[in-house]
mmCIF file of C-alpha atoms in Angstrom:
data_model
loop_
_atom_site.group_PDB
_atom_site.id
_atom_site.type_symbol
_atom_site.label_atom_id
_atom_site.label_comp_id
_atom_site.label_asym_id
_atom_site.label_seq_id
_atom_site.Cartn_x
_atom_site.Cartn_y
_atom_site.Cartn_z
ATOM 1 C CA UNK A 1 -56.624 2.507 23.574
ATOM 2 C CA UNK A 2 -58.816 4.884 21.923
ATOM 3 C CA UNK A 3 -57.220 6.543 18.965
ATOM 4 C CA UNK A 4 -59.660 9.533 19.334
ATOM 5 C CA UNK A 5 -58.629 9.997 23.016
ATOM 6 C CA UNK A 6 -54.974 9.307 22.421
ATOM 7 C CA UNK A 7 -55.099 12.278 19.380
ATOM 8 C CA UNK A 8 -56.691 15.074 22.000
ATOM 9 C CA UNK A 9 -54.229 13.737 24.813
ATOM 10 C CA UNK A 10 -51.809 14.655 22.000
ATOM 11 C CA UNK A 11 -52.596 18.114 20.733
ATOM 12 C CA UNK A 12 -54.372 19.190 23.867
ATOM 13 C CA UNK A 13 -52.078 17.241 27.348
ATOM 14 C CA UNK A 14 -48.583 16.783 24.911
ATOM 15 C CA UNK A 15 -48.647 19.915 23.166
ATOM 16 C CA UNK A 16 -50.086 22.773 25.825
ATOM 17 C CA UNK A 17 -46.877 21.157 27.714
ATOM 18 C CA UNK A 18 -44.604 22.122 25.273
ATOM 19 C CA UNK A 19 -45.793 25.803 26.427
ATOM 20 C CA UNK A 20 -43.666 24.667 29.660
ATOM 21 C CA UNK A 21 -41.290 23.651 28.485
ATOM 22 C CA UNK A 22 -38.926 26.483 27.188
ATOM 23 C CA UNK A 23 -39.773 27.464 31.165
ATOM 24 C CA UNK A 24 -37.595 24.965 31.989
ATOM 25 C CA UNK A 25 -34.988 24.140 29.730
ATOM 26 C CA UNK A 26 -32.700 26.693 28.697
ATOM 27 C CA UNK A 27 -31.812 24.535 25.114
ATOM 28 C CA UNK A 28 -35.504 24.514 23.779
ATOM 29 C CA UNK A 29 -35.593 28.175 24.792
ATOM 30 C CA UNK A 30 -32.474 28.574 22.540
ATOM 31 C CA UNK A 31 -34.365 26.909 19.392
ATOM 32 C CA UNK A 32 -37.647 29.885 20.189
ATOM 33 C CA UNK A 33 -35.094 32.408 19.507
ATOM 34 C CA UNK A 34 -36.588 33.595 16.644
ATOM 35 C CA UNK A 35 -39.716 35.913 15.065
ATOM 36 C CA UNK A 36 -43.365 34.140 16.457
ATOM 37 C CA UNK A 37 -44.881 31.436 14.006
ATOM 38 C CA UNK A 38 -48.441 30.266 14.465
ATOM 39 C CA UNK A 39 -49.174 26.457 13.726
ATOM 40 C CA UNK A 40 -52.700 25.525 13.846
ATOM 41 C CA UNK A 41 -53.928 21.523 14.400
ATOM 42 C CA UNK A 42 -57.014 20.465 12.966
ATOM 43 C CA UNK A 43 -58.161 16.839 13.240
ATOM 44 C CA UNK A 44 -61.863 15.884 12.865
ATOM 45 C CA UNK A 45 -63.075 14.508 15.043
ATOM 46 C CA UNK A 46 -61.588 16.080 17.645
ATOM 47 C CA UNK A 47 -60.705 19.587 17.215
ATOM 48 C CA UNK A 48 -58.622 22.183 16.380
ATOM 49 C CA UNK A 49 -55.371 23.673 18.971
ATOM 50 C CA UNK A 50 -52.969 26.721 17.654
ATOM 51 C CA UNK A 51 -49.761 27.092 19.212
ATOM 52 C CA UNK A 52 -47.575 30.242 18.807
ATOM 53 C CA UNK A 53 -43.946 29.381 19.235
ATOM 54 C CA UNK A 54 -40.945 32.257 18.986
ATOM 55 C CA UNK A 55 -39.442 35.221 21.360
ATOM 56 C CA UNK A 56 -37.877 32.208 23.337
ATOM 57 C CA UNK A 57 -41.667 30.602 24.266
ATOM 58 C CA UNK A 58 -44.707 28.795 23.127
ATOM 59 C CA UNK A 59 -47.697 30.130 23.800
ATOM 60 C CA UNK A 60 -51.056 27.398 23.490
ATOM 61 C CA UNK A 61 -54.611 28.492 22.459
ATOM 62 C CA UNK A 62 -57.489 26.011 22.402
ATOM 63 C CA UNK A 63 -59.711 26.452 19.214
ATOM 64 C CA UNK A 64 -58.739 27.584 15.469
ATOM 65 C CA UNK A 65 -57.709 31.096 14.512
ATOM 66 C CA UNK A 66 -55.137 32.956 12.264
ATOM 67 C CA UNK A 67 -52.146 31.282 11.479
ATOM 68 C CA UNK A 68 -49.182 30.553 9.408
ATOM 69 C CA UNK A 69 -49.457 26.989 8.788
ATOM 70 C CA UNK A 70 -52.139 24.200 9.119
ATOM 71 C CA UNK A 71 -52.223 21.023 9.575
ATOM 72 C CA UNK A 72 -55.230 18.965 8.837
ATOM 73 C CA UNK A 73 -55.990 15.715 10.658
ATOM 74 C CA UNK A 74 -58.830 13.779 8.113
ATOM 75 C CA UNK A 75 -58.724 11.092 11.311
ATOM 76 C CA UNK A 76 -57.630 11.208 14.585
ATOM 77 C CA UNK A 77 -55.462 8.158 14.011
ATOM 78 C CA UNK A 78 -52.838 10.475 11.448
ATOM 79 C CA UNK A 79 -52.445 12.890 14.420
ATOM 80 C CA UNK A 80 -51.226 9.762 17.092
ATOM 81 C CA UNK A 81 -48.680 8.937 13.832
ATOM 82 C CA UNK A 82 -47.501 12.099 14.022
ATOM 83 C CA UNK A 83 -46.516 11.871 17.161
ATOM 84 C CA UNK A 84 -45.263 8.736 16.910
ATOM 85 C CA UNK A 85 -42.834 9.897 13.898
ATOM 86 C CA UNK A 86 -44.332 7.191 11.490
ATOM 87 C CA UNK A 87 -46.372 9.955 9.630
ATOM 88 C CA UNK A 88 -45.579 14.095 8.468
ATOM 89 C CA UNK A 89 -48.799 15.393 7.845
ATOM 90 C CA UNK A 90 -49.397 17.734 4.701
ATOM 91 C CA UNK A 91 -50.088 21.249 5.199
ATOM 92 C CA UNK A 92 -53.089 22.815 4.393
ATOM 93 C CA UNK A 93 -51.859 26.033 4.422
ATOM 94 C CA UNK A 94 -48.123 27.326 4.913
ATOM 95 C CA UNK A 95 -46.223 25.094 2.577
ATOM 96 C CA UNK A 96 -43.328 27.278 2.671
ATOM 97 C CA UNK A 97 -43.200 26.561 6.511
ATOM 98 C CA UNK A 98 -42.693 22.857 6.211
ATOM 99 C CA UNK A 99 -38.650 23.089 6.644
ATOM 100 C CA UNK A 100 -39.979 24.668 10.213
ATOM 101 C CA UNK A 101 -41.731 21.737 10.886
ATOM 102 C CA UNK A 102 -39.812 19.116 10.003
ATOM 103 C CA UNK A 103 -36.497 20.934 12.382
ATOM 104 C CA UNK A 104 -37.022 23.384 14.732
ATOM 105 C CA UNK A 105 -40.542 21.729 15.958
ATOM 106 C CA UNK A 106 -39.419 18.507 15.693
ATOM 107 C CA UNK A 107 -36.230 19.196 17.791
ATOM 108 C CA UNK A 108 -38.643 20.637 20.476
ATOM 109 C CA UNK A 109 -40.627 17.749 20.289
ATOM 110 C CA UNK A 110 -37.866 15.188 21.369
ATOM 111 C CA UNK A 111 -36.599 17.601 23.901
ATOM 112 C CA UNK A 112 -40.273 17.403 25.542
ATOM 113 C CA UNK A 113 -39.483 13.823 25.058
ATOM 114 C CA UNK A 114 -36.449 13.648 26.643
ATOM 115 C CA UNK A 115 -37.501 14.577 29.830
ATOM 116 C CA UNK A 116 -40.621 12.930 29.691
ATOM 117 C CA UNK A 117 -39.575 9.537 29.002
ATOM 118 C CA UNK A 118 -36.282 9.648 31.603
ATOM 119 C CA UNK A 119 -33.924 6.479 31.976
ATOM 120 C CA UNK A 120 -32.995 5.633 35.887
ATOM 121 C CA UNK A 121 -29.281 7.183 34.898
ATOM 122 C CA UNK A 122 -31.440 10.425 33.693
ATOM 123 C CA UNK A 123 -33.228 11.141 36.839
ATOM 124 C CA UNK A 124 -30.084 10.643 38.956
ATOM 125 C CA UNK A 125 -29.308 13.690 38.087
ATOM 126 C CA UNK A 126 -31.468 15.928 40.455
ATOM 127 C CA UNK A 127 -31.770 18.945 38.229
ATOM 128 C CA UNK A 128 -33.417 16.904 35.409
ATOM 129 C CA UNK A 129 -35.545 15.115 38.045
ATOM 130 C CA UNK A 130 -37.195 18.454 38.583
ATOM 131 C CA UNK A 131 -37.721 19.389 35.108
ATOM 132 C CA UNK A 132 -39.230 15.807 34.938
ATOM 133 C CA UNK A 133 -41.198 16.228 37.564
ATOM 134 C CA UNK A 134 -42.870 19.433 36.872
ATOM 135 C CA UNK A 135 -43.510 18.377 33.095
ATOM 136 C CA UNK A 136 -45.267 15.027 34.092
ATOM 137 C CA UNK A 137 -47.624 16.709 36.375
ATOM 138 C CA UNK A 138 -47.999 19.465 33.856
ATOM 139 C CA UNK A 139 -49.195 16.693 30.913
ATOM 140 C CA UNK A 140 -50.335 14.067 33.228
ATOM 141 C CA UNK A 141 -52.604 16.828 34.573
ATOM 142 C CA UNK A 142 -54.044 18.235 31.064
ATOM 143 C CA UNK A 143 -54.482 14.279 30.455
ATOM 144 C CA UNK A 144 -56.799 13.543 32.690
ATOM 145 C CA UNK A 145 -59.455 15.589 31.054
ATOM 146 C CA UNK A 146 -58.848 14.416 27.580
ATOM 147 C CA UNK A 147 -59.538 10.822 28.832
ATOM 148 C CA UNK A 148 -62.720 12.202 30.591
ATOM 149 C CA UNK A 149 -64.002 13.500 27.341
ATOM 150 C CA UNK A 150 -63.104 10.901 24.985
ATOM 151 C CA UNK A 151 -62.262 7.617 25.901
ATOM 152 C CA UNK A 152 -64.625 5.168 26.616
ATOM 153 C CA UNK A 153 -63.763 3.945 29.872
ATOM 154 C CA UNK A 154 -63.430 7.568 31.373
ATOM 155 C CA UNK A 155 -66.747 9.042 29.320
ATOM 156 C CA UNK A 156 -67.885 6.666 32.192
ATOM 157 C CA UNK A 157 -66.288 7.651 35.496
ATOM 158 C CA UNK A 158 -67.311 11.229 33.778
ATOM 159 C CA UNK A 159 -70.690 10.740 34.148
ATOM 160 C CA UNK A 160 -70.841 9.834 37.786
ATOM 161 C CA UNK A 161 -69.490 12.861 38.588
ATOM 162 C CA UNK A 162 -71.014 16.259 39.616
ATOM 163 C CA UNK A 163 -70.197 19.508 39.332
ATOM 164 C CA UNK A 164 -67.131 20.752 40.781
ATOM 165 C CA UNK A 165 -63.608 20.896 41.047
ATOM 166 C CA UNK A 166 -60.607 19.120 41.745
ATOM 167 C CA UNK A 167 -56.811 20.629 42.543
ATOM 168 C CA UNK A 168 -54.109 18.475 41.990
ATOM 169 C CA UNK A 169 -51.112 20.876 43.631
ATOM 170 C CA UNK A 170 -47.423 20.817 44.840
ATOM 171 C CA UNK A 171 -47.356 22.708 48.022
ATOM 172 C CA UNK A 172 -45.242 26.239 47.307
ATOM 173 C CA UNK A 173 -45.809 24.724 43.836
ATOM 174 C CA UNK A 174 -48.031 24.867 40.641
ATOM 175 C CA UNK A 175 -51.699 24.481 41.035
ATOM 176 C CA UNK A 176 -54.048 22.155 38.298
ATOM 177 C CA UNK A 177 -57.462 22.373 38.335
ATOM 178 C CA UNK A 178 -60.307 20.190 37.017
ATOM 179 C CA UNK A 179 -63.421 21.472 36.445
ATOM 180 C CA UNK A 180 -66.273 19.273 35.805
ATOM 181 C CA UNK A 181 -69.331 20.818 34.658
ATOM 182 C CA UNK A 182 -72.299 19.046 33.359
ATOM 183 C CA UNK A 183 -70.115 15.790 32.802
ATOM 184 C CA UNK A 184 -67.388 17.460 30.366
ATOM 185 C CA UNK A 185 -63.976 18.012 31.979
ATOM 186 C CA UNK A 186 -61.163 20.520 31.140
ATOM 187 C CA UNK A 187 -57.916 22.081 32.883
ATOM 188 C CA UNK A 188 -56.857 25.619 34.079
ATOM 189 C CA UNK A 189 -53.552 25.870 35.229
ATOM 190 C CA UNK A 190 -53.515 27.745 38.482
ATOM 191 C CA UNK A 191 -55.994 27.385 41.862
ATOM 192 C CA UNK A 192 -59.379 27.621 40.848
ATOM 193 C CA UNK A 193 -62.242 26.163 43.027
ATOM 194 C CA UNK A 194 -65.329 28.162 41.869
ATOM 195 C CA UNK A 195 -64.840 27.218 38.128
ATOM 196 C CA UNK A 196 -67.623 25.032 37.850
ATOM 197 C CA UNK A 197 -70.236 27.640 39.482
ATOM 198 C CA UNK A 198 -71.109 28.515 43.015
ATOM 199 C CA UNK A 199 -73.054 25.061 43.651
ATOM 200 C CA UNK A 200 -70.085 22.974 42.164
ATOM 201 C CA UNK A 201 -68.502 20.922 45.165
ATOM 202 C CA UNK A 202 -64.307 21.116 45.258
ATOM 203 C CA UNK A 203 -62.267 18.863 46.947
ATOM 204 C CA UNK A 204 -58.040 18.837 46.353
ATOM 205 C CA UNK A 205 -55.030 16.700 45.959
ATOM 206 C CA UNK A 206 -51.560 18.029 47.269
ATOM 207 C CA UNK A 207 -47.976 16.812 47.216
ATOM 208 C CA UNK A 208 -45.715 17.714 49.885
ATOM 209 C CA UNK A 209 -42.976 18.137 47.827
ATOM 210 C CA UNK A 210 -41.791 18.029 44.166
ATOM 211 C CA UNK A 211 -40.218 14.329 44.450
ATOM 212 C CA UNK A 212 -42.954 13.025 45.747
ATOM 213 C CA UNK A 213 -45.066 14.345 42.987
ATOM 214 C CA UNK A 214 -42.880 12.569 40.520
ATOM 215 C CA UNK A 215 -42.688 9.197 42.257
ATOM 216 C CA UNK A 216 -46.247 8.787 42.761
ATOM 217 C CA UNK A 217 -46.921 9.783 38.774
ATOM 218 C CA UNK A 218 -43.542 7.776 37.421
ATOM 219 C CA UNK A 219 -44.821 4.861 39.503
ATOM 220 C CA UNK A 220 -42.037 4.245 41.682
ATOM 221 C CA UNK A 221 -43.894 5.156 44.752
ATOM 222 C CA UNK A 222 -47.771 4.234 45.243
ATOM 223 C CA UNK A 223 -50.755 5.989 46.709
ATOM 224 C CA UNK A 224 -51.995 4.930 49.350
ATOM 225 C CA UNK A 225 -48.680 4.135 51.036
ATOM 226 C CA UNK A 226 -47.837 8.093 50.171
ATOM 227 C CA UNK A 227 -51.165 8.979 51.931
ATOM 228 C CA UNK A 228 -49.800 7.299 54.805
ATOM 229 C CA UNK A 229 -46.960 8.692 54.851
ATOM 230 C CA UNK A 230 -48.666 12.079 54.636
ATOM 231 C CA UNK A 231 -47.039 12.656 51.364
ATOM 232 C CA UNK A 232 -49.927 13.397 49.884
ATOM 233 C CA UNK A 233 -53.110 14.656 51.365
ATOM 234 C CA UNK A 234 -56.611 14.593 50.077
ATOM 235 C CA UNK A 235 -59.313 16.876 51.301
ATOM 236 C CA UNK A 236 -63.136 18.210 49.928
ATOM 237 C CA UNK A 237 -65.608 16.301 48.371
ATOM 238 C CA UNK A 238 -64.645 12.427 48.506
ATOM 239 C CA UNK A 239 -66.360 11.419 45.012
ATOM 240 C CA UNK A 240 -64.853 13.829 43.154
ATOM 241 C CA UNK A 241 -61.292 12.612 44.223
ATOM 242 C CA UNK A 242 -62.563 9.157 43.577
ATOM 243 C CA UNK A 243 -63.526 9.486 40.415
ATOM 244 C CA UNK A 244 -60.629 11.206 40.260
ATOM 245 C CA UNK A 245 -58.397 8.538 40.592
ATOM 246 C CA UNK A 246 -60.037 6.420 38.377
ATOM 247 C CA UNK A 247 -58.953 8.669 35.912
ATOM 248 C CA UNK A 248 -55.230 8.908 36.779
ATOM 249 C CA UNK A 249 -55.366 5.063 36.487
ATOM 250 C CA UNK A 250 -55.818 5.559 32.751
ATOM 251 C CA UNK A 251 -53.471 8.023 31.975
ATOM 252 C CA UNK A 252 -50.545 5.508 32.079
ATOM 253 C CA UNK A 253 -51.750 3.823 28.930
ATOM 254 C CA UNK A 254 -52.032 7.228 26.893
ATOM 255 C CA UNK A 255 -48.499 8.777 28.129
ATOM 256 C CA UNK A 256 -46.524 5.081 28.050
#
């Protein structure tokens, strides 16, 4: 796994889903009550993400900008231990916002956590099955273009592919869309086919149902038997959903 990759899956896929979550979840709302704070993530390397979190929401903003803490990331490696609690990074600025940190963000954190990482007695319960559901597509989604951009293996399928667009979509659902444009990937939440210019090809992935959509990205239920099921249908430009797929194959090993 590439530690670079796995830090921008973290502050751009993990955190811009902690914008859905208070959506959601009715508890992490509860923690947002509260006048807006800014935190700002800088890692070298990969770049900087703000996120604005209070008025019961969290708001995500690609890019630096006023705020009322920092954290800076000398590699991307300190940002992954972050996330994986072994590490509590030093602020650059907002020193007096540490205690913020360290509890209410944290406690957001593991709820995002919670439902991401369910136990079989968990998703029994079909009201955190949907929560579940619409977070994993949500970061699984934002993922894939992280892994485009940085890893290795998907700088690769990246560069076989052309301009254009791909939907990943529930139907009567939420709408992802990846827009490729001159081999460098990102996400807009929402249905967006022209995004990478008026000669960019499109093509579209779409669950039939919520369940479905978090079977096929939990692994309990694969592809192609969904496909011919009708599950899930495919349509557009056939390379793009190709490469595509070679891309969801790697997101496993940066969300596990």
């Amino acid at each position: 796994m590439n530690q670079t990759a796995l830090a921008s899956v973290n502050l751009r896929a993990v955190l811009r889903t902690l914008g859905k979550l208070p959506e959601l979840d009715e508890k992490s709302r509860a923690l947002l009550n509260h006048a807006p704070l800014t935190i700002q993530f800088k890692a070298t390397g990969v770049g900087s993400v703000r996120l604005k979190l209070g008025d019961g929401k969290v708001e995500f903003f690609e890019g630096g900008g006023p705020s009322d803490m920092t954290l800076g990331f000398p590699v991307p490696v300190m940002v992954n231990k972050m996330f994986a609690g072994s590490g509590i990074p030093v602020p650059m600025k907002g020193f007096t916002k540490l205690k913020y940190l360290t509890g209410t963000f944290t406690k957001l954190t593991d709820r995002l956590s919670y439902y991401l990482r369910p136990t079989p007695a968990l998703l029994a319960d079909e009201d955190f099955k949907r929560v579940n559901s619409l977070l994993t597509l949500h970061v699984a989604g934002y993922a894939l273009a992280e892994i485009a951009n940085f890893d290795p293996k998907g700088k690769s399928v990246a560069k076989g592919m052309r301009d254009g667009t791909v939907a990943l979509k529930i139907e009567n659902g939420p709408v992802l869309t990846l827009v490729i444009k001159d081999h460098k990937t990102h996400v807009l939440d929402g249905d967006h086919p022209k995004a990478a210019g008026p000669d960019g090809r499109h093509a579209f992935m779409s669950f039939a149902d919520l369940d479905t959509t978090g079977q096929v990205l939990r692994g309990e239920l694969a592809s192609y038997p969904a496909i011919g099921r009708e599950l899930i249908k495919l349509g557009g430009f056939v390379p793009l959903l190709d490469n595509m797929n070679k891309l969801l194959g790697l997101v496993p090993f940066y969300l596990s």
